[in-house]
Amino acid sequence: MTKEGCPVSAMTNNVSSDLLRETLSLLRQALSCWRQQEGKNVIFLNSQAAYETLSRHCWEGRTLGGILEEIACCIPLALTEESLRQFLSSCENPEETLEKFLESSKRDFLLLLLFAGDDPLLWKSIEEQCELLRQTPIDWK
């Protein structure tokens, strides 16, 4: 099974460091602009509501959801490889559960980026975490 171009059996990364930096910068610009123009009086009830709205937002001819897809394998998950493996092994349908979990992770990540605002330290931390994930192949076997 493949999700966002990442095989579950061996989730490797074909995202370069430069592409990751450029994509995060693009997301930062898009979210900053959205906050200043459309999002001044918007309050999201949860990450799903934020993702549904923001993922369709267009920036430089692309949707934010599409931009996130490009770096899906670098989005931080709040689990270790072992804990995710244990979680999936306890599920009746691990492939479907993984798809839902990855979708939920993208929603939460986009909300984190929105709340990061223009805080340079928070953005640096996010970039470092994504770069670490980019460099670390995960063997799901």
Tab-separated table of C-alpha atoms in Angstrom:
chain	number	residue	atom	x	y	z
A	1	MET	CA	0.000	0.000	0.000
A	2	THR	CA	1.234	3.458	-0.784
A	3	LYS	CA	0.043	6.651	0.867
A	4	GLU	CA	1.275	10.000	-0.398
A	5	GLY	CA	3.978	8.240	-2.369
A	6	CYS	CA	5.379	6.524	0.728
A	7	PRO	CA	5.275	2.722	0.764
A	8	VAL	CA	4.224	1.408	4.152
A	9	SER	CA	6.710	-1.478	3.958
A	10	ALA	CA	9.684	0.865	3.662
A	11	MET	CA	8.839	4.520	4.069
A	12	THR	CA	11.799	6.181	2.435
A	13	ASN	CA	12.137	9.768	1.471
A	14	ASN	CA	12.589	11.174	-1.991
A	15	VAL	CA	12.276	14.764	-0.724
A	16	SER	CA	15.502	16.738	-0.917
A	17	SER	CA	16.583	19.057	1.855
A	18	ASP	CA	16.209	22.030	-0.493
A	19	LEU	CA	12.690	20.989	-1.541
A	20	LEU	CA	11.686	20.561	2.107
A	21	ARG	CA	12.990	24.039	3.029
A	22	GLU	CA	11.326	25.621	-0.013
A	23	THR	CA	8.022	23.873	0.685
A	24	LEU	CA	7.973	24.892	4.349
A	25	SER	CA	8.814	28.462	3.336
A	26	LEU	CA	5.977	28.403	0.802
A	27	LEU	CA	3.566	27.140	3.467
A	28	ARG	CA	4.763	29.826	5.872
A	29	GLN	CA	4.187	32.574	3.291
A	30	ALA	CA	0.766	31.233	2.337
A	31	LEU	CA	-0.432	30.922	5.926
A	32	SER	CA	0.916	34.341	6.870
A	33	CYS	CA	-0.912	35.917	3.944
A	34	TRP	CA	-4.115	33.992	4.736
A	35	ARG	CA	-3.989	35.122	8.393
A	36	GLN	CA	-3.552	38.764	7.379
A	37	GLN	CA	-6.265	38.775	4.725
A	38	GLU	CA	-8.930	36.138	5.237
A	39	GLY	CA	-8.217	34.704	8.661
A	40	LYS	CA	-8.354	37.803	10.829
A	41	ASN	CA	-11.668	36.858	12.436
A	42	VAL	CA	-11.643	33.093	11.883
A	43	ILE	CA	-11.609	30.658	14.773
A	44	PHE	CA	-11.416	26.960	13.979
A	45	LEU	CA	-13.200	24.490	16.225
A	46	ASN	CA	-10.619	21.764	15.594
A	47	SER	CA	-7.813	20.664	13.292
A	48	GLN	CA	-10.238	19.007	10.886
A	49	ALA	CA	-12.121	22.266	10.346
A	50	ALA	CA	-8.843	24.121	9.843
A	51	TYR	CA	-7.566	21.525	7.382
A	52	GLU	CA	-10.796	21.476	5.373
A	53	THR	CA	-10.586	25.240	4.953
A	54	LEU	CA	-6.859	25.736	4.561
A	55	SER	CA	-6.077	22.697	2.399
A	56	ARG	CA	-8.243	24.182	-0.381
A	57	HIS	CA	-6.605	27.606	-0.105
A	58	CYS	CA	-4.638	28.391	-3.273
A	59	TRP	CA	-1.154	29.867	-3.194
A	60	GLU	CA	0.941	30.368	-6.302
A	61	GLY	CA	-1.439	28.194	-8.327
A	62	ARG	CA	-1.401	25.258	-5.902
A	63	THR	CA	-3.574	24.251	-2.966
A	64	LEU	CA	-2.043	24.029	0.486
A	65	GLY	CA	-3.273	20.439	0.656
A	66	GLY	CA	-1.334	19.647	-2.512
A	67	ILE	CA	1.747	21.368	-1.150
A	68	LEU	CA	1.517	19.286	2.044
A	69	GLU	CA	1.308	16.100	-0.048
A	70	GLU	CA	4.764	16.871	-1.448
A	71	ILE	CA	6.352	16.587	1.998
A	72	ALA	CA	3.957	14.076	3.597
A	73	CYS	CA	6.822	11.762	4.590
A	74	CYS	CA	8.481	14.593	6.519
A	75	ILE	CA	5.487	15.596	8.632
A	76	PRO	CA	6.203	14.945	12.307
A	77	LEU	CA	4.071	12.263	13.914
A	78	ALA	CA	3.797	12.242	17.662
A	79	LEU	CA	4.762	8.571	17.790
A	80	THR	CA	7.925	6.579	17.616
A	81	GLU	CA	8.365	3.973	14.907
A	82	GLU	CA	7.878	1.200	17.481
A	83	SER	CA	4.737	2.700	19.050
A	84	LEU	CA	3.160	3.222	15.623
A	85	ARG	CA	4.009	-0.368	14.679
A	86	GLN	CA	2.373	-1.623	17.914
A	87	PHE	CA	-0.653	0.597	17.363
A	88	LEU	CA	-1.148	-0.676	13.803
A	89	SER	CA	-0.669	-4.320	14.802
A	90	SER	CA	-3.574	-3.990	17.247
A	91	CYS	CA	-5.961	-2.706	14.577
A	92	GLU	CA	-8.382	-4.835	12.587
A	93	ASN	CA	-7.559	-2.973	9.365
A	94	PRO	CA	-4.028	-1.533	9.709
A	95	GLU	CA	-3.876	-0.078	6.193
A	96	GLU	CA	-7.100	1.892	6.646
A	97	THR	CA	-6.030	2.976	10.128
A	98	LEU	CA	-2.652	4.157	8.809
A	99	GLU	CA	-4.356	6.201	6.082
A	100	LYS	CA	-6.636	7.845	8.656
A	101	PHE	CA	-3.718	8.456	11.000
A	102	LEU	CA	-1.600	10.059	8.270
A	103	GLU	CA	-4.534	12.247	7.239
A	104	SER	CA	-5.012	13.309	10.864
A	105	SER	CA	-1.288	14.081	11.148
A	106	LYS	CA	-1.462	16.388	8.119
A	107	ARG	CA	-4.424	18.214	9.662
A	108	ASP	CA	-2.608	18.691	12.963
A	109	PHE	CA	0.609	19.750	11.205
A	110	LEU	CA	-1.168	22.394	9.138
A	111	LEU	CA	-2.792	23.772	12.291
A	112	LEU	CA	0.625	23.857	13.996
A	113	LEU	CA	2.024	25.827	11.054
A	114	LEU	CA	-0.891	28.249	11.239
A	115	PHE	CA	-0.310	28.846	14.960
A	116	ALA	CA	3.445	29.184	14.444
A	117	GLY	CA	2.662	32.531	12.899
A	118	ASP	CA	5.810	34.540	12.345
A	119	ASP	CA	7.699	33.108	15.325
A	120	PRO	CA	11.184	32.435	13.887
A	121	LEU	CA	12.213	30.087	16.718
A	122	LEU	CA	9.137	27.915	16.326
A	123	TRP	CA	9.601	27.778	12.545
A	124	LYS	CA	13.255	26.830	12.991
A	125	SER	CA	12.235	24.010	15.326
A	126	ILE	CA	9.599	22.765	12.864
A	127	GLU	CA	12.116	22.858	10.011
A	128	GLU	CA	14.660	20.930	12.080
A	129	GLN	CA	12.126	18.236	12.991
A	130	CYS	CA	10.997	17.855	9.386
A	131	GLU	CA	14.619	17.667	8.204
A	132	LEU	CA	15.356	14.982	10.794
A	133	LEU	CA	12.405	12.953	9.522
A	134	ARG	CA	13.518	13.508	5.946
A	135	GLN	CA	16.918	12.016	6.767
A	136	THR	CA	15.563	9.034	8.698
A	137	PRO	CA	14.118	6.187	6.625
A	138	ILE	CA	11.577	4.115	8.500
A	139	ASP	CA	11.451	0.350	8.051
A	140	TRP	CA	7.926	-0.795	8.899
A	141	LYS	CA	8.722	-4.524	8.781
